[in-house]
Short mmCIF file of C-alpha atoms and ligand atoms in Angstrom, two decimals:
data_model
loop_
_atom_site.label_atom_id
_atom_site.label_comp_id
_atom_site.label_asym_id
_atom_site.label_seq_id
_atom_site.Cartn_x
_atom_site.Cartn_y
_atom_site.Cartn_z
CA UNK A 26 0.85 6.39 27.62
CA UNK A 27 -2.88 6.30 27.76
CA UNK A 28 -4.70 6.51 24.24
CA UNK A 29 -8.22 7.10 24.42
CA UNK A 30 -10.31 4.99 22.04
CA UNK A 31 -7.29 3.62 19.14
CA UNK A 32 -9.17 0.60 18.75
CA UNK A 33 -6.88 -0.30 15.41
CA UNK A 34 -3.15 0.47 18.21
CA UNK A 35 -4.79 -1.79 20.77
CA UNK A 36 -5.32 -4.21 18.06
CA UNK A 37 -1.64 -3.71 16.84
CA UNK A 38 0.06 -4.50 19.91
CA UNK A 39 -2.01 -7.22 20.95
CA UNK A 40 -1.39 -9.12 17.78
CA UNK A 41 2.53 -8.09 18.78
CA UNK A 42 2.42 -9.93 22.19
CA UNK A 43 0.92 -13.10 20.54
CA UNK A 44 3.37 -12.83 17.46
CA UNK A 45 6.52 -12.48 19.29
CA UNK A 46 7.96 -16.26 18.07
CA UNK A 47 7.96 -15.62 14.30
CA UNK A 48 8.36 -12.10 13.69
CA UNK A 49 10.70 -9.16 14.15
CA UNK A 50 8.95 -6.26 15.77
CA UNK A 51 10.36 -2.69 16.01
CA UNK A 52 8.70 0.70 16.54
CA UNK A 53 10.83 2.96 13.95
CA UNK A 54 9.61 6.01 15.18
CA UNK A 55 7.63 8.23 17.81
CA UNK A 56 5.28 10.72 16.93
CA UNK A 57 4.27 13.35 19.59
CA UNK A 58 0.86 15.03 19.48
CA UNK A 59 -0.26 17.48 22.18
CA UNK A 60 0.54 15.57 24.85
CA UNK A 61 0.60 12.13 23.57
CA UNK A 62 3.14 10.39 22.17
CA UNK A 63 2.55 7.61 18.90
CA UNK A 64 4.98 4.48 17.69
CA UNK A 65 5.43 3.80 14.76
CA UNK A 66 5.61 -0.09 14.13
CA UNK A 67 7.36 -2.45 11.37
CA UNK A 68 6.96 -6.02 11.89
CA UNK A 69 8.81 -8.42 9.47
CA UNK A 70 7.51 -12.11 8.72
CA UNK A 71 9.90 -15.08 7.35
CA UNK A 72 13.34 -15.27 6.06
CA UNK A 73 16.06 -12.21 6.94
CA UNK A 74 18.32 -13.11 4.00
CA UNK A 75 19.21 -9.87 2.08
CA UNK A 76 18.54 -11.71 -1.24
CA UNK A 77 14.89 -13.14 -1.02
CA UNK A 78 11.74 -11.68 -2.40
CA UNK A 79 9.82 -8.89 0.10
CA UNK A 80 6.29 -8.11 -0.29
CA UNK A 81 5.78 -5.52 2.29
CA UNK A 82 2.41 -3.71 3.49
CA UNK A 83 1.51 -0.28 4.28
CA UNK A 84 -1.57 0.82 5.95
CA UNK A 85 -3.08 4.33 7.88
CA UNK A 86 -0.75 7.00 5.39
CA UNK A 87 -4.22 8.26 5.16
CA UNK A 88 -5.39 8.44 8.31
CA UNK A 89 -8.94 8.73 8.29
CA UNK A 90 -8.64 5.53 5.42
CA UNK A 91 -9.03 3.00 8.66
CA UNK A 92 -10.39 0.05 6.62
CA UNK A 93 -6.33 -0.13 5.11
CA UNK A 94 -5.05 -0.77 8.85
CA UNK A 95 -7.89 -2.79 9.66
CA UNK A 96 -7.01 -5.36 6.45
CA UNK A 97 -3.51 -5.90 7.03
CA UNK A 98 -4.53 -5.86 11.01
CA UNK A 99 -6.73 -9.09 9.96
CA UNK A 100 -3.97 -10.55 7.35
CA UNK A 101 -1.86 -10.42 10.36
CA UNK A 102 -4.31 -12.27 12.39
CA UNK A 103 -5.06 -14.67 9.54
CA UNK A 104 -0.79 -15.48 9.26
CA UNK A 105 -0.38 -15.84 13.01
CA UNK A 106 -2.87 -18.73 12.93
CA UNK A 107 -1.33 -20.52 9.97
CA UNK A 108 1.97 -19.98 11.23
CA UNK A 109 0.67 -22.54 14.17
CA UNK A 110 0.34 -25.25 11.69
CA UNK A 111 0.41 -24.51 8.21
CA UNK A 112 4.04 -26.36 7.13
CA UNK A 113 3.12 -24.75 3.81
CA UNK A 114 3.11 -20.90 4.65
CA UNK A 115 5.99 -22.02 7.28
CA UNK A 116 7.81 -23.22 4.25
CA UNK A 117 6.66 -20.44 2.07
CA UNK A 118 8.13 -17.69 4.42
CA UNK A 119 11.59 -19.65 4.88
CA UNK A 120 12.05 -18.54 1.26
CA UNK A 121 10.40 -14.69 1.31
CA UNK A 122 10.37 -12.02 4.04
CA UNK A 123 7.05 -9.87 4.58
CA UNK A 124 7.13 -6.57 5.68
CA UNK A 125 4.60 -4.67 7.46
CA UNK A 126 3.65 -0.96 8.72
CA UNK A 127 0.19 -1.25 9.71
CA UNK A 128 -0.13 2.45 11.11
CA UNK A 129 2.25 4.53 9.23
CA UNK A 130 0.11 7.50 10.18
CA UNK A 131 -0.87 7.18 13.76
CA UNK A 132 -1.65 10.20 14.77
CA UNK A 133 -4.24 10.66 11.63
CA UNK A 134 -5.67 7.24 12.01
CA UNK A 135 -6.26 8.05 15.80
CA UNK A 136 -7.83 11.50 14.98
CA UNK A 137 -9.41 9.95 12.10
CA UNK A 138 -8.06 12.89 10.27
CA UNK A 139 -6.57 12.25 6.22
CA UNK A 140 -2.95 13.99 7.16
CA UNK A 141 -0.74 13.78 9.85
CA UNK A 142 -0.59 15.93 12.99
CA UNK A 143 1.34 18.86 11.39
CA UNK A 144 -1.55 18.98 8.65
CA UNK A 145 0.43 16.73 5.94
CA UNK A 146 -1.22 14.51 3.59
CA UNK A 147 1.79 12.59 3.06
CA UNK A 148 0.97 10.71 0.09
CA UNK A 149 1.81 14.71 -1.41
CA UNK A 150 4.73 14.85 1.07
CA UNK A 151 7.76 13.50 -1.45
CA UNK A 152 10.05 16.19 -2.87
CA UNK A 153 9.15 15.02 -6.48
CA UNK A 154 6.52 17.59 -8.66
CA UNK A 155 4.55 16.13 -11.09
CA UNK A 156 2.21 17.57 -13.58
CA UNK A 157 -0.49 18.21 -11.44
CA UNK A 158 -0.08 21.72 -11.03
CA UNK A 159 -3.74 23.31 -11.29
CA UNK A 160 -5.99 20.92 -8.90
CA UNK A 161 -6.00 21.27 -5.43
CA UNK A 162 -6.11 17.78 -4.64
CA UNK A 163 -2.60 17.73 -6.57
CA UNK A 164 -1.27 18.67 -3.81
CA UNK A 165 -0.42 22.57 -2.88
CA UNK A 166 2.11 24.38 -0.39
CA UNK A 167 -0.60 27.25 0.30
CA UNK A 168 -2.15 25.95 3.58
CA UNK A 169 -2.57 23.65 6.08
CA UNK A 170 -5.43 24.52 6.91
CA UNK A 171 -6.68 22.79 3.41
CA UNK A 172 -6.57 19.53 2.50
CA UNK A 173 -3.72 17.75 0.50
CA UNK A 174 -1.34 20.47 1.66
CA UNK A 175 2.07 19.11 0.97
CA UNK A 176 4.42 19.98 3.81
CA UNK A 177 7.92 21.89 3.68
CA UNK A 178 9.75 21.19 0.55
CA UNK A 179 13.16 20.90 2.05
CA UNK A 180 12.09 18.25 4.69
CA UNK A 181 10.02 15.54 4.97
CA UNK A 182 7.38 14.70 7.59
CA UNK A 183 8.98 11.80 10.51
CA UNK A 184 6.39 9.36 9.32
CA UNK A 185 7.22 10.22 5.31
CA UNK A 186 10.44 9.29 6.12
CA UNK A 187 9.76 6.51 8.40
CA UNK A 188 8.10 4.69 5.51
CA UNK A 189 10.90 5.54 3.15
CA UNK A 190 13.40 4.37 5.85
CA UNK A 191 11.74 1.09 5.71
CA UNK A 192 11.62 0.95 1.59
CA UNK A 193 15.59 1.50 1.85
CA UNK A 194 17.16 -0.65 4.72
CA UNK A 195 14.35 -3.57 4.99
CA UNK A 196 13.31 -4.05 0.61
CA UNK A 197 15.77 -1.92 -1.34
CA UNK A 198 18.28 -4.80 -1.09
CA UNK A 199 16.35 -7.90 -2.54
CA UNK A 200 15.80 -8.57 -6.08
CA UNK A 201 12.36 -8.45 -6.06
CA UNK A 202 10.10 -5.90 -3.60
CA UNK A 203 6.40 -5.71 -4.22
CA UNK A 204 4.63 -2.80 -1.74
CA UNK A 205 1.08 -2.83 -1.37
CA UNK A 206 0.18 0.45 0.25
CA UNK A 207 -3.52 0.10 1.27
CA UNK A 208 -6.04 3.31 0.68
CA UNK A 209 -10.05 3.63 0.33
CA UNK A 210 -12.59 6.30 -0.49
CA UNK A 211 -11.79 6.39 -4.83
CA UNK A 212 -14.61 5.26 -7.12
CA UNK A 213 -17.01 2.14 -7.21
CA UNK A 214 -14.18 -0.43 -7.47
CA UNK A 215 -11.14 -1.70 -5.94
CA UNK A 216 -7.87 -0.63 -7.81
CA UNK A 217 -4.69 -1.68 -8.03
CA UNK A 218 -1.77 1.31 -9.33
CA UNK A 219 1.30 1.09 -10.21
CA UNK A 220 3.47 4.73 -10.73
CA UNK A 221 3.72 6.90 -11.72
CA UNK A 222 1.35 8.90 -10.05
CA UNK A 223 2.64 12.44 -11.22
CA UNK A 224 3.21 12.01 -14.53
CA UNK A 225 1.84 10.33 -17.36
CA UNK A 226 4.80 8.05 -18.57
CA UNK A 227 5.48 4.30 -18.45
CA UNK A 228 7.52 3.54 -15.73
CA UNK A 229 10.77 1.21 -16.17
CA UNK A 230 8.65 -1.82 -14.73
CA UNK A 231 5.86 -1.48 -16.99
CA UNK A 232 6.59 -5.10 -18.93
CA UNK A 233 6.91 -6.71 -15.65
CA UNK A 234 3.65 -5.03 -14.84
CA UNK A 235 1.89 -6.30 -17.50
CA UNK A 236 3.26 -9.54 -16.71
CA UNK A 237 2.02 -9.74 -13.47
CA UNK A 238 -1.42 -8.49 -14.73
CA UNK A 239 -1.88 -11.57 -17.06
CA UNK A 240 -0.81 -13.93 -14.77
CA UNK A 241 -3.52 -12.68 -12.30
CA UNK A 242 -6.11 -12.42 -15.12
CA UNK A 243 -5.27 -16.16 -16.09
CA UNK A 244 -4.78 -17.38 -13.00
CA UNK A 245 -8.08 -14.97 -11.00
CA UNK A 246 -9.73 -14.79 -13.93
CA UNK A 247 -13.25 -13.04 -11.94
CA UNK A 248 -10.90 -11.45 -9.64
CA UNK A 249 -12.53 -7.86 -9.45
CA UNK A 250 -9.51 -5.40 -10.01
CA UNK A 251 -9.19 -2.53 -12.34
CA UNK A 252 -5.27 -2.36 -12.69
CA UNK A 253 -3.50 0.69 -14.62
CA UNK A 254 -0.93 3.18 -14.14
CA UNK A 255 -2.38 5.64 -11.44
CA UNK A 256 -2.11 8.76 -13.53
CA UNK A 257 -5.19 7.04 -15.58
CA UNK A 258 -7.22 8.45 -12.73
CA UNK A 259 -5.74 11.46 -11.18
CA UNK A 260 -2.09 13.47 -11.21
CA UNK A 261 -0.70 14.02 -7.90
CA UNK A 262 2.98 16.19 -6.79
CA UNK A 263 4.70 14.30 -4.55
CA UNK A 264 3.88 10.83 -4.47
CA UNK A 265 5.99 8.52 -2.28
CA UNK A 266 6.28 5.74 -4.13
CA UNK A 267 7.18 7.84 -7.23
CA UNK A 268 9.93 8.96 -5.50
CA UNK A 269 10.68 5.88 -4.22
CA UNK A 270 10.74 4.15 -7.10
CA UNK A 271 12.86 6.39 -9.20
CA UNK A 272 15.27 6.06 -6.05
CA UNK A 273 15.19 2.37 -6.20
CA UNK A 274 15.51 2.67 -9.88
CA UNK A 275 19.16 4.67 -9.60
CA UNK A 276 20.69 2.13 -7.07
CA UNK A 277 19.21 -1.44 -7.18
CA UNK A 278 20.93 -4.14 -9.64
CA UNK A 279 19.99 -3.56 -13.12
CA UNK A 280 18.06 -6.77 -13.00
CA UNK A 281 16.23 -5.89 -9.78
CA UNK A 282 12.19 -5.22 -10.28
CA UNK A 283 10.39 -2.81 -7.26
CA UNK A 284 6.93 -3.30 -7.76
CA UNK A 285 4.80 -0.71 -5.48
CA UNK A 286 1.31 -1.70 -5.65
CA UNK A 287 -1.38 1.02 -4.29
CA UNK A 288 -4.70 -0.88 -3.25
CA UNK A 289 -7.40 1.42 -3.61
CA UNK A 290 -10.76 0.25 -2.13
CA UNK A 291 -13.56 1.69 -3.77
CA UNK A 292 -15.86 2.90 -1.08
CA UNK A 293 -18.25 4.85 -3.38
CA UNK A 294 -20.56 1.53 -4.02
CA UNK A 295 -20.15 1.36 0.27
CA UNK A 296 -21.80 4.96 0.01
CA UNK A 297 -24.84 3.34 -2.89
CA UNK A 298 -25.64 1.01 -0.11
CA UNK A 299 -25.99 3.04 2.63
CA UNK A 300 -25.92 6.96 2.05
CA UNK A 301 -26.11 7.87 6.07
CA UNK A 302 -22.27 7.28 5.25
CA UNK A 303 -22.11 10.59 4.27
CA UNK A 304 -22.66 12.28 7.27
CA UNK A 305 -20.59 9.54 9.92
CA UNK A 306 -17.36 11.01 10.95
CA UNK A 307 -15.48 8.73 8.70
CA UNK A 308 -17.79 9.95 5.49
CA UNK A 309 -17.65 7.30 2.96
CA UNK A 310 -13.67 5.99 3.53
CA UNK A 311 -14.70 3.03 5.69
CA UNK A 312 -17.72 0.43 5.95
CA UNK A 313 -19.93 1.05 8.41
CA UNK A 314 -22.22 -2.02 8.81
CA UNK A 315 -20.15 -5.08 10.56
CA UNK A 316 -21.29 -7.32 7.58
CA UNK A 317 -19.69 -5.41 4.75
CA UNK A 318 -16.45 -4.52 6.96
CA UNK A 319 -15.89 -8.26 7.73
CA UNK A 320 -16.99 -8.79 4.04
CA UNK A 321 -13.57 -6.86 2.75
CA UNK A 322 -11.45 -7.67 6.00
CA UNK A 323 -11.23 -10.87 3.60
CA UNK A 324 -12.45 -9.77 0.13
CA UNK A 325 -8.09 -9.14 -0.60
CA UNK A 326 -7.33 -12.26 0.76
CA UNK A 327 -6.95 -13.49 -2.83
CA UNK A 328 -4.66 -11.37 -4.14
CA UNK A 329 -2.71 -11.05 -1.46
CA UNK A 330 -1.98 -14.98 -1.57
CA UNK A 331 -1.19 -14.64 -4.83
CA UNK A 332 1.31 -12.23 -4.33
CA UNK A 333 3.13 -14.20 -2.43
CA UNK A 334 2.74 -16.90 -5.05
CA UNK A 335 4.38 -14.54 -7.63
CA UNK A 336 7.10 -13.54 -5.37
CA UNK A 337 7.93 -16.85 -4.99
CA UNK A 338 7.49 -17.90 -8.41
CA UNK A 339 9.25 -14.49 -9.75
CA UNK A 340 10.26 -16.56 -13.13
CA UNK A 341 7.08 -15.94 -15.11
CA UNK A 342 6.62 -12.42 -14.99
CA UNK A 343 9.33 -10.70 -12.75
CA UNK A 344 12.94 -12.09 -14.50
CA UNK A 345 11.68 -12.66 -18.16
CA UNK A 346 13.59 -13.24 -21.21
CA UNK A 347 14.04 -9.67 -23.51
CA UNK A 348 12.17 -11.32 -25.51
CA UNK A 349 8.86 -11.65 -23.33
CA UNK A 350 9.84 -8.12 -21.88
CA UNK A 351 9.25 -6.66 -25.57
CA UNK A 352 5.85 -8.35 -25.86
CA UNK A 353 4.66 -7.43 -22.61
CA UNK A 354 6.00 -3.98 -22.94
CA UNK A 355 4.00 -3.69 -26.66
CA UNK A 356 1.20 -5.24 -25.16
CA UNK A 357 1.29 -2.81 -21.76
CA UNK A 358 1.61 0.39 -24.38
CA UNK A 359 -1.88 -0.33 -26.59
CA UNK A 360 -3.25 -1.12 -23.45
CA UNK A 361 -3.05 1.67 -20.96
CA UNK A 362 -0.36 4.35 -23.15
CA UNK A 363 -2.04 5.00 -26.37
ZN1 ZN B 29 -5.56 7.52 0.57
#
């Protein structure tokens, strides 16, 4: 199969021949387009016990959102090198498992398109409604020849339910899943959501949440994040990781907490710098200028150690006493509910 110009595949499967050793590769699905066909990969880092911690990554649902792919394509890089002879990450991953679908989207992140190949933007794909019923951007079942068009309500699109496929046999087993599902192109500032996205009510993990939000404010405390409940910005129908989450929610162990993070770059201040961006065939959802790409290929390097750090150190905001829960949950309510 030859693919013109998919700079961020080539990428992909070169860091899969050198990675071979330490991870667990699989393509989960194929995606045909005209007369090409697409994989789908999941690679998974560190220990396969059902029972430890996952933090997995998602890149490319948006297609044309390249910088997402292109992060966890250089976190990849960066963990392949430590893996060589960092005892400490070696350690650290005999005791978590990371999860990651670089290009869940391949055929939009090749066309450099926002939905997939059947004209899906399938962060509206989920059969969940929310409240969002009047704006377009919502998501709407009138065309797909407009954007955010949400796809056929009785099935979801292959890579909608590749990703959830992933959510259910690779995380929805441990005790503790954190999914940080990369995006760009919202606002001057880099965001951090946690659901719902198509309603405005607290989910169940809003203590835990909060939890996690002091302990990065204490611990980051000039880290650069604006973190709230995604309805704070905008409603959407059909959110994934609502749906996922209420899923998770039904099955998992009472005590079980599914974090799903969505990292939203903020490309608008990209756009301030440089307003050409505009008119470049990515508009302003990815950095132009090798400087400020290579600037956030490590400006989440932060938070995504500390993730890890909190996944393995679950006790101080993940599995708190009701107590704690009660505060966090008061304090989580006057700050982003009332
Ligand atoms: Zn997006």
């Amino acid at each position: 199969m030859i693919y013109q110009d998919f700079p961020e595949l080539t990428q992909l499967q070169a860091l899969i021949s050198e990675l071979d050793a330490h991870a667990k590769v699989e393509i989960i699905e194929h995606i045909d387009f005209q007369e090409l066909t697409f994989p789908i990969h999941c690679i998974s880092l560190g220990s396969t016990a059902p029972n430890v911690p996952v933090i997995a990554y998602f890149g490319g649902v948006h297609g044309l959102e390249k910088i997402g792919t292109e992060v966890i394509l250089a976190y990849l890089q960066i963990l392949l090198a430590l893996l060589n002879w960092d005892g400490e990450w070696i350690s650290r991953l005999e005791r978590i498992r990371l999860i990651f679908m670089p290009i869940v989207n391949p055929v939009g992140v090749y066309r450099g398109s926002r939905c997939n190949g059947n004209g899906v933007d399938l962060m509206r794909n989920a059969p969940i409604e929310g409240i969002g019923k009047t704006k377009l951007y919502s998501g709407h079942r009138i065309s797909s020849s407009l954007p955010w068009f949400r796809g056929d309500e009785a099935s979801m699109e292959a890579e909608a339910q590749a990703l959830c496929r992933v959510v259910r046999e690779q995380l929805a087993q441990s005790p503790l899943v954190i999914a940080v599902d990369l995006h760009s192109g919202f606002g001057l500032q880099d965001r951090l959501w946690f659901p719902y996205a198509g309603r405005q009510q607290p989910f169940a993990a809003l203590p835990e949440a909060h939890a996690l939000k002091q302990l990065f404010d204490r611990s980051y405390p000039n880290h650069f994040y604006t973190i709230e409940p995604m309805s704070h910005e905008y409603v959407i129908n059909g959110d994934l990781w609502d749906y996922l989450y209420d899923e998770f929610q039904q099955n998992a162990q009472a005590d079980a907490v599914f974090m799903p993070l969505t990292l939203e770059m903020g490309s608008w201040s990209w756009l301030r710098k440089s307003p050409l961006h505009l008119f470049s065939r990515h508009g302003l959802f990815h950095p132009l200028l090798p400087h400020r790409q290579q600037r956030i290929l490590r400006r989440h390097l932060t938070l995504f150690d500390f993730l890890s750090r909190a996944a393995l150190y679950p006790d101080h905001w993940a599995h708190l006493p009701e107590s704690e829960r009660i505060h966090h949950l008061q304090l989580a309510m006057k700050t982003w509910y009332d």
